[in-house]
Amino acid sequence: EEGFLNGLRPQEKLTVDQWADKYRVLSSRGSSEPGKFRSSRTPYIVEVMRELSTDSPTQRVVLMFAAQLAKTETMNNWIGYCIDYAPAPMLLIQPSLAMAQRLSKQRLEPMLQETPCLAEKIPPARSRDSGNTMFSKDFPGGIMVLTGANSAVGLRSMPCRYIFMDEIDAFPPDLDNEGDAVSLAEKRTMTYSRRKILMPSTPTIKDFSRIEQEYLESDQRRYYVPCVH
């Protein structure tokens, strides 16, 4: 009876940053400040997270950021929000399969285990029939697949609503003569009218950088810090 009544209740309206402030728990394995996540500590990613929320019409979010500016935590908050609040198939792409494996082990697993609402949906990988492996994680309403931009098979494998492409400046320019890895990945979302694509990357060489090209095709928002004087 309680489950039936819960199903009748309207879903709480949340943006990604609100979800993170309410539910996200930072692991001591991946954060210098473990405990409850606070978006006030990194205010420059709040607008990014709002554009990744379901009530925003934005489909492609491009972050041309310097290193160590919370790109990964933005991704983690968005992934947690999607799993818990707006489940659908998602594809996470790292420059290589080895980096995808490292992301899964060092960043995703601690978040999934230590954020209670996510731990309920994705049992630990050591559980029998958990649907949780290094490169694939099942949850109610969707699945998360991790792959490398150096794997053409991984980029062709599934239709998905959400795509995260990390450090695209390190992606191969042509993958097995099938074209650009970013374009190949984006084709996976064509059947979804409310898709979301997140592309964060540190830029490399000016005028040759892929993230710079993506940024110039965006509305080119910047975060301005007021002078203290």
JSON list of C-alpha atoms in Angstrom, two decimals:
[
{"chain": "A", "resi": 1, "resn": "GLU", "atom": "CA", "xyz": [0.00, 0.00, 0.00]},
{"chain": "A", "resi": 2, "resn": "GLU", "atom": "CA", "xyz": [2.81, 2.42, 0.86]},
{"chain": "A", "resi": 3, "resn": "GLY", "atom": "CA", "xyz": [4.53, 1.73, -2.47]},
{"chain": "A", "resi": 4, "resn": "PHE", "atom": "CA", "xyz": [1.25, 2.35, -4.33]},
{"chain": "A", "resi": 5, "resn": "LEU", "atom": "CA", "xyz": [0.76, 5.68, -2.55]},
{"chain": "A", "resi": 6, "resn": "ASN", "atom": "CA", "xyz": [4.35, 6.70, -3.25]},
{"chain": "A", "resi": 7, "resn": "GLY", "atom": "CA", "xyz": [3.70, 6.09, -6.94]},
{"chain": "A", "resi": 8, "resn": "LEU", "atom": "CA", "xyz": [0.75, 8.49, -6.87]},
{"chain": "A", "resi": 9, "resn": "ARG", "atom": "CA", "xyz": [2.70, 11.35, -5.30]},
{"chain": "A", "resi": 10, "resn": "PRO", "atom": "CA", "xyz": [3.95, 13.98, -7.79]},
{"chain": "A", "resi": 11, "resn": "GLN", "atom": "CA", "xyz": [7.71, 13.98, -8.29]},
{"chain": "A", "resi": 12, "resn": "GLU", "atom": "CA", "xyz": [9.61, 16.64, -6.38]},
{"chain": "A", "resi": 13, "resn": "LYS", "atom": "CA", "xyz": [10.86, 19.32, -8.80]},
{"chain": "A", "resi": 14, "resn": "LEU", "atom": "CA", "xyz": [14.62, 19.54, -8.59]},
{"chain": "A", "resi": 15, "resn": "THR", "atom": "CA", "xyz": [17.50, 20.92, -10.64]},
{"chain": "A", "resi": 16, "resn": "VAL", "atom": "CA", "xyz": [20.86, 19.11, -10.65]},
{"chain": "A", "resi": 17, "resn": "ASP", "atom": "CA", "xyz": [22.40, 21.49, -8.11]},
{"chain": "A", "resi": 18, "resn": "GLN", "atom": "CA", "xyz": [19.38, 21.20, -5.80]},
{"chain": "A", "resi": 19, "resn": "TRP", "atom": "CA", "xyz": [19.53, 17.41, -6.02]},
{"chain": "A", "resi": 20, "resn": "ALA", "atom": "CA", "xyz": [23.25, 17.47, -5.22]},
{"chain": "A", "resi": 21, "resn": "ASP", "atom": "CA", "xyz": [22.80, 19.78, -2.22]},
{"chain": "A", "resi": 22, "resn": "LYS", "atom": "CA", "xyz": [20.03, 17.55, -0.90]},
{"chain": "A", "resi": 23, "resn": "TYR", "atom": "CA", "xyz": [21.33, 14.04, -1.59]},
{"chain": "A", "resi": 24, "resn": "ARG", "atom": "CA", "xyz": [24.97, 13.94, -2.75]},
{"chain": "A", "resi": 25, "resn": "VAL", "atom": "CA", "xyz": [27.60, 12.68, -0.33]},
{"chain": "A", "resi": 26, "resn": "LEU", "atom": "CA", "xyz": [31.29, 13.22, -1.13]},
{"chain": "A", "resi": 27, "resn": "SER", "atom": "CA", "xyz": [33.58, 10.29, -0.46]},
{"chain": "A", "resi": 28, "resn": "SER", "atom": "CA", "xyz": [36.84, 10.62, 1.45]},
{"chain": "A", "resi": 29, "resn": "ARG", "atom": "CA", "xyz": [38.41, 8.67, -1.43]},
{"chain": "A", "resi": 30, "resn": "GLY", "atom": "CA", "xyz": [37.67, 11.40, -3.96]},
{"chain": "A", "resi": 31, "resn": "SER", "atom": "CA", "xyz": [37.34, 14.66, -2.05]},
{"chain": "A", "resi": 32, "resn": "SER", "atom": "CA", "xyz": [39.41, 16.76, 0.33]},
{"chain": "A", "resi": 33, "resn": "GLU", "atom": "CA", "xyz": [36.14, 17.82, 2.00]},
{"chain": "A", "resi": 34, "resn": "PRO", "atom": "CA", "xyz": [34.13, 14.60, 2.46]},
{"chain": "A", "resi": 35, "resn": "GLY", "atom": "CA", "xyz": [30.51, 14.76, 3.57]},
{"chain": "A", "resi": 36, "resn": "LYS", "atom": "CA", "xyz": [27.48, 16.62, 2.23]},
{"chain": "A", "resi": 37, "resn": "PHE", "atom": "CA", "xyz": [27.97, 18.30, -1.13]},
{"chain": "A", "resi": 38, "resn": "ARG", "atom": "CA", "xyz": [27.55, 22.09, -1.08]},
{"chain": "A", "resi": 39, "resn": "SER", "atom": "CA", "xyz": [27.17, 23.89, -4.41]},
{"chain": "A", "resi": 40, "resn": "SER", "atom": "CA", "xyz": [28.03, 27.16, -2.63]},
{"chain": "A", "resi": 41, "resn": "ARG", "atom": "CA", "xyz": [31.67, 25.96, -2.52]},
{"chain": "A", "resi": 42, "resn": "THR", "atom": "CA", "xyz": [31.86, 26.05, -6.35]},
{"chain": "A", "resi": 43, "resn": "PRO", "atom": "CA", "xyz": [29.24, 28.63, -7.43]},
{"chain": "A", "resi": 44, "resn": "TYR", "atom": "CA", "xyz": [30.57, 28.77, -11.00]},
{"chain": "A", "resi": 45, "resn": "ILE", "atom": "CA", "xyz": [29.19, 25.29, -11.78]},
{"chain": "A", "resi": 46, "resn": "VAL", "atom": "CA", "xyz": [25.65, 26.03, -10.52]},
{"chain": "A", "resi": 47, "resn": "GLU", "atom": "CA", "xyz": [24.45, 27.46, -13.84]},
{"chain": "A", "resi": 48, "resn": "VAL", "atom": "CA", "xyz": [26.05, 24.54, -15.66]},
{"chain": "A", "resi": 49, "resn": "MET", "atom": "CA", "xyz": [24.10, 22.09, -13.49]},
{"chain": "A", "resi": 50, "resn": "ARG", "atom": "CA", "xyz": [20.86, 24.01, -14.05]},
{"chain": "A", "resi": 51, "resn": "GLU", "atom": "CA", "xyz": [21.30, 23.73, -17.82]},
{"chain": "A", "resi": 52, "resn": "LEU", "atom": "CA", "xyz": [21.75, 19.97, -17.40]},
{"chain": "A", "resi": 53, "resn": "SER", "atom": "CA", "xyz": [18.43, 19.71, -15.51]},
{"chain": "A", "resi": 54, "resn": "THR", "atom": "CA", "xyz": [15.30, 18.26, -17.10]},
{"chain": "A", "resi": 55, "resn": "ASP", "atom": "CA", "xyz": [13.41, 21.58, -17.11]},
{"chain": "A", "resi": 56, "resn": "SER", "atom": "CA", "xyz": [16.10, 23.30, -19.23]},
{"chain": "A", "resi": 57, "resn": "PRO", "atom": "CA", "xyz": [15.67, 23.11, -23.03]},
{"chain": "A", "resi": 58, "resn": "THR", "atom": "CA", "xyz": [19.47, 23.15, -23.51]},
{"chain": "A", "resi": 59, "resn": "GLN", "atom": "CA", "xyz": [20.71, 19.96, -25.20]},
{"chain": "A", "resi": 60, "resn": "ARG", "atom": "CA", "xyz": [24.48, 20.50, -25.44]},
{"chain": "A", "resi": 61, "resn": "VAL", "atom": "CA", "xyz": [26.57, 21.87, -22.57]},
{"chain": "A", "resi": 62, "resn": "VAL", "atom": "CA", "xyz": [30.19, 22.71, -23.38]},
{"chain": "A", "resi": 63, "resn": "LEU", "atom": "CA", "xyz": [32.74, 23.48, -20.64]},
{"chain": "A", "resi": 64, "resn": "MET", "atom": "CA", "xyz": [36.11, 24.89, -21.68]},
{"chain": "A", "resi": 65, "resn": "PHE", "atom": "CA", "xyz": [37.66, 24.82, -18.22]},
{"chain": "A", "resi": 66, "resn": "ALA", "atom": "CA", "xyz": [41.13, 24.81, -16.74]},
{"chain": "A", "resi": 67, "resn": "ALA", "atom": "CA", "xyz": [42.25, 21.71, -14.82]},
{"chain": "A", "resi": 68, "resn": "GLN", "atom": "CA", "xyz": [40.91, 21.02, -11.30]},
{"chain": "A", "resi": 69, "resn": "LEU", "atom": "CA", "xyz": [37.81, 23.24, -11.60]},
{"chain": "A", "resi": 70, "resn": "ALA", "atom": "CA", "xyz": [35.15, 20.67, -10.60]},
{"chain": "A", "resi": 71, "resn": "LYS", "atom": "CA", "xyz": [34.47, 19.25, -14.07]},
{"chain": "A", "resi": 72, "resn": "THR", "atom": "CA", "xyz": [34.29, 15.72, -12.66]},
{"chain": "A", "resi": 73, "resn": "GLU", "atom": "CA", "xyz": [32.05, 16.72, -9.74]},
{"chain": "A", "resi": 74, "resn": "THR", "atom": "CA", "xyz": [29.69, 18.41, -12.20]},
{"chain": "A", "resi": 75, "resn": "MET", "atom": "CA", "xyz": [29.57, 15.12, -14.11]},
{"chain": "A", "resi": 76, "resn": "ASN", "atom": "CA", "xyz": [29.03, 13.10, -10.92]},
{"chain": "A", "resi": 77, "resn": "ASN", "atom": "CA", "xyz": [26.16, 15.31, -9.78]},
{"chain": "A", "resi": 78, "resn": "TRP", "atom": "CA", "xyz": [24.51, 15.09, -13.19]},
{"chain": "A", "resi": 79, "resn": "ILE", "atom": "CA", "xyz": [24.91, 11.31, -13.33]},
{"chain": "A", "resi": 80, "resn": "GLY", "atom": "CA", "xyz": [23.49, 10.92, -9.82]},
{"chain": "A", "resi": 81, "resn": "TYR", "atom": "CA", "xyz": [20.57, 13.18, -10.72]},
{"chain": "A", "resi": 82, "resn": "CYS", "atom": "CA", "xyz": [19.83, 11.20, -13.88]},
{"chain": "A", "resi": 83, "resn": "ILE", "atom": "CA", "xyz": [19.93, 7.85, -12.07]},
{"chain": "A", "resi": 84, "resn": "ASP", "atom": "CA", "xyz": [17.75, 9.01, -9.18]},
{"chain": "A", "resi": 85, "resn": "TYR", "atom": "CA", "xyz": [15.48, 11.64, -10.75]},
{"chain": "A", "resi": 86, "resn": "ALA", "atom": "CA", "xyz": [15.31, 11.22, -14.55]},
{"chain": "A", "resi": 87, "resn": "PRO", "atom": "CA", "xyz": [16.51, 7.71, -15.46]},
{"chain": "A", "resi": 88, "resn": "ALA", "atom": "CA", "xyz": [17.33, 6.84, -19.08]},
{"chain": "A", "resi": 89, "resn": "PRO", "atom": "CA", "xyz": [20.20, 5.15, -20.96]},
{"chain": "A", "resi": 90, "resn": "MET", "atom": "CA", "xyz": [23.47, 7.05, -20.68]},
{"chain": "A", "resi": 91, "resn": "LEU", "atom": "CA", "xyz": [26.90, 6.75, -22.26]},
{"chain": "A", "resi": 92, "resn": "LEU", "atom": "CA", "xyz": [30.09, 7.96, -20.54]},
{"chain": "A", "resi": 93, "resn": "ILE", "atom": "CA", "xyz": [33.07, 8.37, -22.86]},
{"chain": "A", "resi": 94, "resn": "GLN", "atom": "CA", "xyz": [36.68, 8.84, -21.76]},
{"chain": "A", "resi": 95, "resn": "PRO", "atom": "CA", "xyz": [39.61, 9.31, -24.17]},
{"chain": "A", "resi": 96, "resn": "SER", "atom": "CA", "xyz": [40.58, 5.64, -23.69]},
{"chain": "A", "resi": 97, "resn": "LEU", "atom": "CA", "xyz": [39.18, 2.42, -22.22]},
{"chain": "A", "resi": 98, "resn": "ALA", "atom": "CA", "xyz": [41.88, 2.51, -19.53]},
{"chain": "A", "resi": 99, "resn": "MET", "atom": "CA", "xyz": [40.71, 5.97, -18.44]},
{"chain": "A", "resi": 100, "resn": "ALA", "atom": "CA", "xyz": [37.08, 4.77, -18.45]},
{"chain": "A", "resi": 101, "resn": "GLN", "atom": "CA", "xyz": [38.09, 1.96, -16.12]},
{"chain": "A", "resi": 102, "resn": "ARG", "atom": "CA", "xyz": [39.86, 4.42, -13.82]},
{"chain": "A", "resi": 103, "resn": "LEU", "atom": "CA", "xyz": [36.85, 6.77, -13.78]},
{"chain": "A", "resi": 104, "resn": "SER", "atom": "CA", "xyz": [34.55, 3.89, -12.88]},
{"chain": "A", "resi": 105, "resn": "LYS", "atom": "CA", "xyz": [36.75, 2.69, -10.03]},
{"chain": "A", "resi": 106, "resn": "GLN", "atom": "CA", "xyz": [37.99, 5.96, -8.55]},
{"chain": "A", "resi": 107, "resn": "ARG", "atom": "CA", "xyz": [35.07, 8.36, -9.08]},
{"chain": "A", "resi": 108, "resn": "LEU", "atom": "CA", "xyz": [31.81, 6.56, -9.81]},
{"chain": "A", "resi": 109, "resn": "GLU", "atom": "CA", "xyz": [31.94, 3.65, -7.37]},
{"chain": "A", "resi": 110, "resn": "PRO", "atom": "CA", "xyz": [32.61, 5.85, -4.30]},
{"chain": "A", "resi": 111, "resn": "MET", "atom": "CA", "xyz": [29.70, 8.14, -5.25]},
{"chain": "A", "resi": 112, "resn": "LEU", "atom": "CA", "xyz": [27.32, 5.23, -5.90]},
{"chain": "A", "resi": 113, "resn": "GLN", "atom": "CA", "xyz": [28.21, 3.52, -2.63]},
{"chain": "A", "resi": 114, "resn": "GLU", "atom": "CA", "xyz": [28.20, 6.58, -0.34]},
{"chain": "A", "resi": 115, "resn": "THR", "atom": "CA", "xyz": [25.15, 8.47, -1.64]},
{"chain": "A", "resi": 116, "resn": "PRO", "atom": "CA", "xyz": [22.25, 6.51, -0.06]},
{"chain": "A", "resi": 117, "resn": "CYS", "atom": "CA", "xyz": [19.59, 7.13, -2.73]},
{"chain": "A", "resi": 118, "resn": "LEU", "atom": "CA", "xyz": [22.02, 5.83, -5.40]},
{"chain": "A", "resi": 119, "resn": "ALA", "atom": "CA", "xyz": [23.21, 2.85, -3.34]},
{"chain": "A", "resi": 120, "resn": "GLU", "atom": "CA", "xyz": [19.58, 1.70, -3.22]},
{"chain": "A", "resi": 121, "resn": "LYS", "atom": "CA", "xyz": [19.38, 1.70, -7.03]},
{"chain": "A", "resi": 122, "resn": "ILE", "atom": "CA", "xyz": [22.80, 0.24, -7.92]},
{"chain": "A", "resi": 123, "resn": "PRO", "atom": "CA", "xyz": [24.03, -2.54, -5.58]},
{"chain": "A", "resi": 124, "resn": "PRO", "atom": "CA", "xyz": [27.80, -2.93, -5.11]},
{"chain": "A", "resi": 125, "resn": "ALA", "atom": "CA", "xyz": [29.69, -4.65, -7.93]},
{"chain": "A", "resi": 126, "resn": "ARG", "atom": "CA", "xyz": [30.57, -7.56, -5.63]},
{"chain": "A", "resi": 127, "resn": "SER", "atom": "CA", "xyz": [26.87, -8.46, -5.21]},
{"chain": "A", "resi": 128, "resn": "ARG", "atom": "CA", "xyz": [25.69, -11.42, -7.25]},
{"chain": "A", "resi": 129, "resn": "ASP", "atom": "CA", "xyz": [23.45, -10.36, -10.18]},
{"chain": "A", "resi": 130, "resn": "SER", "atom": "CA", "xyz": [23.87, -6.69, -9.19]},
{"chain": "A", "resi": 131, "resn": "GLY", "atom": "CA", "xyz": [24.00, -5.49, -12.82]},
{"chain": "A", "resi": 132, "resn": "ASN", "atom": "CA", "xyz": [27.01, -3.45, -11.75]},
{"chain": "A", "resi": 133, "resn": "THR", "atom": "CA", "xyz": [30.29, -4.08, -13.60]},
{"chain": "A", "resi": 134, "resn": "MET", "atom": "CA", "xyz": [33.29, -1.90, -14.37]},
{"chain": "A", "resi": 135, "resn": "PHE", "atom": "CA", "xyz": [31.87, -0.74, -17.72]},
{"chain": "A", "resi": 136, "resn": "SER", "atom": "CA", "xyz": [28.10, -1.18, -17.26]},
{"chain": "A", "resi": 137, "resn": "LYS", "atom": "CA", "xyz": [25.72, -0.25, -14.44]},
{"chain": "A", "resi": 138, "resn": "ASP", "atom": "CA", "xyz": [22.01, -1.08, -14.48]},
{"chain": "A", "resi": 139, "resn": "PHE", "atom": "CA", "xyz": [19.49, 0.96, -12.53]},
{"chain": "A", "resi": 140, "resn": "PRO", "atom": "CA", "xyz": [15.68, 1.21, -12.58]},
{"chain": "A", "resi": 141, "resn": "GLY", "atom": "CA", "xyz": [14.66, 2.89, -15.83]},
{"chain": "A", "resi": 142, "resn": "GLY", "atom": "CA", "xyz": [18.06, 2.92, -17.49]},
{"chain": "A", "resi": 143, "resn": "ILE", "atom": "CA", "xyz": [21.64, 1.76, -17.89]},
{"chain": "A", "resi": 144, "resn": "MET", "atom": "CA", "xyz": [25.00, 3.53, -17.76]},
{"chain": "A", "resi": 145, "resn": "VAL", "atom": "CA", "xyz": [27.73, 2.32, -20.12]},
{"chain": "A", "resi": 146, "resn": "LEU", "atom": "CA", "xyz": [31.36, 3.46, -19.96]},
{"chain": "A", "resi": 147, "resn": "THR", "atom": "CA", "xyz": [33.65, 3.27, -22.96]},
{"chain": "A", "resi": 148, "resn": "GLY", "atom": "CA", "xyz": [36.70, 4.87, -24.55]},
{"chain": "A", "resi": 149, "resn": "ALA", "atom": "CA", "xyz": [36.82, 7.23, -27.53]},
{"chain": "A", "resi": 150, "resn": "ASN", "atom": "CA", "xyz": [39.33, 4.76, -29.00]},
{"chain": "A", "resi": 151, "resn": "SER", "atom": "CA", "xyz": [36.62, 2.08, -29.28]},
{"chain": "A", "resi": 152, "resn": "ALA", "atom": "CA", "xyz": [34.42, 2.36, -32.37]},
{"chain": "A", "resi": 153, "resn": "VAL", "atom": "CA", "xyz": [32.31, -0.58, -31.15]},
{"chain": "A", "resi": 154, "resn": "GLY", "atom": "CA", "xyz": [31.61, 1.22, -27.87]},
{"chain": "A", "resi": 155, "resn": "LEU", "atom": "CA", "xyz": [30.44, 4.36, -29.68]},
{"chain": "A", "resi": 156, "resn": "ARG", "atom": "CA", "xyz": [28.08, 2.39, -31.96]},
{"chain": "A", "resi": 157, "resn": "SER", "atom": "CA", "xyz": [26.64, 0.15, -29.32]},
{"chain": "A", "resi": 158, "resn": "MET", "atom": "CA", "xyz": [23.41, 1.74, -28.02]},
{"chain": "A", "resi": 159, "resn": "PRO", "atom": "CA", "xyz": [20.90, 4.56, -28.36]},
{"chain": "A", "resi": 160, "resn": "CYS", "atom": "CA", "xyz": [21.02, 6.84, -25.32]},
{"chain": "A", "resi": 161, "resn": "ARG", "atom": "CA", "xyz": [19.46, 10.02, -23.96]},
{"chain": "A", "resi": 162, "resn": "TYR", "atom": "CA", "xyz": [22.48, 11.25, -22.02]},
{"chain": "A", "resi": 163, "resn": "ILE", "atom": "CA", "xyz": [26.12, 11.43, -23.16]},
{"chain": "A", "resi": 164, "resn": "PHE", "atom": "CA", "xyz": [29.14, 12.58, -21.20]},
{"chain": "A", "resi": 165, "resn": "MET", "atom": "CA", "xyz": [32.32, 13.12, -23.26]},
{"chain": "A", "resi": 166, "resn": "ASP", "atom": "CA", "xyz": [35.32, 13.92, -21.08]},
{"chain": "A", "resi": 167, "resn": "GLU", "atom": "CA", "xyz": [38.47, 15.72, -22.29]},
{"chain": "A", "resi": 168, "resn": "ILE", "atom": "CA", "xyz": [37.46, 15.71, -25.96]},
{"chain": "A", "resi": 169, "resn": "ASP", "atom": "CA", "xyz": [40.74, 17.38, -26.95]},
{"chain": "A", "resi": 170, "resn": "ALA", "atom": "CA", "xyz": [42.32, 13.98, -26.27]},
{"chain": "A", "resi": 171, "resn": "PHE", "atom": "CA", "xyz": [39.85, 12.11, -28.52]},
{"chain": "A", "resi": 172, "resn": "PRO", "atom": "CA", "xyz": [41.22, 10.59, -31.75]},
{"chain": "A", "resi": 173, "resn": "PRO", "atom": "CA", "xyz": [40.40, 12.81, -34.78]},
{"chain": "A", "resi": 174, "resn": "ASP", "atom": "CA", "xyz": [39.37, 9.79, -36.87]},
{"chain": "A", "resi": 175, "resn": "LEU", "atom": "CA", "xyz": [38.26, 6.46, -35.45]},
{"chain": "A", "resi": 176, "resn": "ASP", "atom": "CA", "xyz": [38.87, 3.38, -37.60]},
{"chain": "A", "resi": 177, "resn": "ASN", "atom": "CA", "xyz": [38.07, 5.47, -40.71]},
{"chain": "A", "resi": 178, "resn": "GLU", "atom": "CA", "xyz": [34.52, 5.93, -39.39]},
{"chain": "A", "resi": 179, "resn": "GLY", "atom": "CA", "xyz": [34.86, 9.63, -38.62]},
{"chain": "A", "resi": 180, "resn": "ASP", "atom": "CA", "xyz": [35.19, 11.86, -35.59]},
{"chain": "A", "resi": 181, "resn": "ALA", "atom": "CA", "xyz": [34.51, 10.20, -32.19]},
{"chain": "A", "resi": 182, "resn": "VAL", "atom": "CA", "xyz": [32.37, 13.14, -30.98]},
{"chain": "A", "resi": 183, "resn": "SER", "atom": "CA", "xyz": [30.12, 12.98, -34.05]},
{"chain": "A", "resi": 184, "resn": "LEU", "atom": "CA", "xyz": [29.85, 9.19, -33.81]},
{"chain": "A", "resi": 185, "resn": "ALA", "atom": "CA", "xyz": [28.79, 9.45, -30.18]},
{"chain": "A", "resi": 186, "resn": "GLU", "atom": "CA", "xyz": [26.24, 12.20, -30.81]},
{"chain": "A", "resi": 187, "resn": "LYS", "atom": "CA", "xyz": [24.44, 9.99, -33.32]},
{"chain": "A", "resi": 188, "resn": "ARG", "atom": "CA", "xyz": [23.50, 7.71, -30.38]},
{"chain": "A", "resi": 189, "resn": "THR", "atom": "CA", "xyz": [21.10, 10.43, -29.13]},
{"chain": "A", "resi": 190, "resn": "MET", "atom": "CA", "xyz": [19.23, 11.08, -32.39]},
{"chain": "A", "resi": 191, "resn": "THR", "atom": "CA", "xyz": [16.06, 9.22, -31.31]},
{"chain": "A", "resi": 192, "resn": "TYR", "atom": "CA", "xyz": [15.70, 11.31, -28.13]},
{"chain": "A", "resi": 193, "resn": "SER", "atom": "CA", "xyz": [14.03, 14.72, -28.42]},
{"chain": "A", "resi": 194, "resn": "ARG", "atom": "CA", "xyz": [15.10, 15.76, -24.90]},
{"chain": "A", "resi": 195, "resn": "ARG", "atom": "CA", "xyz": [18.69, 14.61, -25.00]},
{"chain": "A", "resi": 196, "resn": "LYS", "atom": "CA", "xyz": [21.53, 16.05, -22.94]},
{"chain": "A", "resi": 197, "resn": "ILE", "atom": "CA", "xyz": [25.20, 16.08, -23.96]},
{"chain": "A", "resi": 198, "resn": "LEU", "atom": "CA", "xyz": [27.93, 17.28, -21.60]},
{"chain": "A", "resi": 199, "resn": "MET", "atom": "CA", "xyz": [31.40, 18.01, -23.02]},
{"chain": "A", "resi": 200, "resn": "PRO", "atom": "CA", "xyz": [33.98, 19.29, -20.51]},
{"chain": "A", "resi": 201, "resn": "SER", "atom": "CA", "xyz": [37.62, 19.61, -21.54]},
{"chain": "A", "resi": 202, "resn": "THR", "atom": "CA", "xyz": [40.80, 21.50, -20.87]},
{"chain": "A", "resi": 203, "resn": "PRO", "atom": "CA", "xyz": [41.82, 23.27, -24.11]},
{"chain": "A", "resi": 204, "resn": "THR", "atom": "CA", "xyz": [45.08, 22.39, -25.82]},
{"chain": "A", "resi": 205, "resn": "ILE", "atom": "CA", "xyz": [46.37, 24.29, -28.88]},
{"chain": "A", "resi": 206, "resn": "LYS", "atom": "CA", "xyz": [44.54, 27.46, -29.89]},
{"chain": "A", "resi": 207, "resn": "ASP", "atom": "CA", "xyz": [42.76, 27.21, -33.26]},
{"chain": "A", "resi": 208, "resn": "PHE", "atom": "CA", "xyz": [43.25, 23.41, -33.23]},
{"chain": "A", "resi": 209, "resn": "SER", "atom": "CA", "xyz": [41.43, 22.61, -29.99]},
{"chain": "A", "resi": 210, "resn": "ARG", "atom": "CA", "xyz": [38.18, 20.63, -30.33]},
{"chain": "A", "resi": 211, "resn": "ILE", "atom": "CA", "xyz": [36.71, 22.08, -27.12]},
{"chain": "A", "resi": 212, "resn": "GLU", "atom": "CA", "xyz": [37.53, 25.61, -28.36]},
{"chain": "A", "resi": 213, "resn": "GLN", "atom": "CA", "xyz": [35.62, 24.85, -31.58]},
{"chain": "A", "resi": 214, "resn": "GLU", "atom": "CA", "xyz": [32.63, 23.60, -29.56]},
{"chain": "A", "resi": 215, "resn": "TYR", "atom": "CA", "xyz": [32.78, 26.65, -27.26]},
{"chain": "A", "resi": 216, "resn": "LEU", "atom": "CA", "xyz": [32.80, 29.07, -30.23]},
{"chain": "A", "resi": 217, "resn": "GLU", "atom": "CA", "xyz": [29.66, 27.35, -31.55]},
{"chain": "A", "resi": 218, "resn": "SER", "atom": "CA", "xyz": [27.92, 27.81, -28.19]},
{"chain": "A", "resi": 219, "resn": "ASP", "atom": "CA", "xyz": [26.48, 31.00, -26.66]},
{"chain": "A", "resi": 220, "resn": "GLN", "atom": "CA", "xyz": [29.92, 31.53, -25.04]},
{"chain": "A", "resi": 221, "resn": "ARG", "atom": "CA", "xyz": [28.87, 32.21, -21.46]},
{"chain": "A", "resi": 222, "resn": "ARG", "atom": "CA", "xyz": [31.57, 33.12, -18.94]},
{"chain": "A", "resi": 223, "resn": "TYR", "atom": "CA", "xyz": [31.61, 33.25, -15.17]},
{"chain": "A", "resi": 224, "resn": "TYR", "atom": "CA", "xyz": [32.73, 36.66, -13.90]},
{"chain": "A", "resi": 225, "resn": "VAL", "atom": "CA", "xyz": [34.14, 37.10, -10.42]},
{"chain": "A", "resi": 226, "resn": "PRO", "atom": "CA", "xyz": [33.52, 40.58, -8.94]},
{"chain": "A", "resi": 227, "resn": "CYS", "atom": "CA", "xyz": [36.60, 42.53, -7.86]},
{"chain": "A", "resi": 228, "resn": "VAL", "atom": "CA", "xyz": [36.75, 42.59, -4.05]},
{"chain": "A", "resi": 229, "resn": "HIS", "atom": "CA", "xyz": [37.36, 46.35, -4.22]}
]
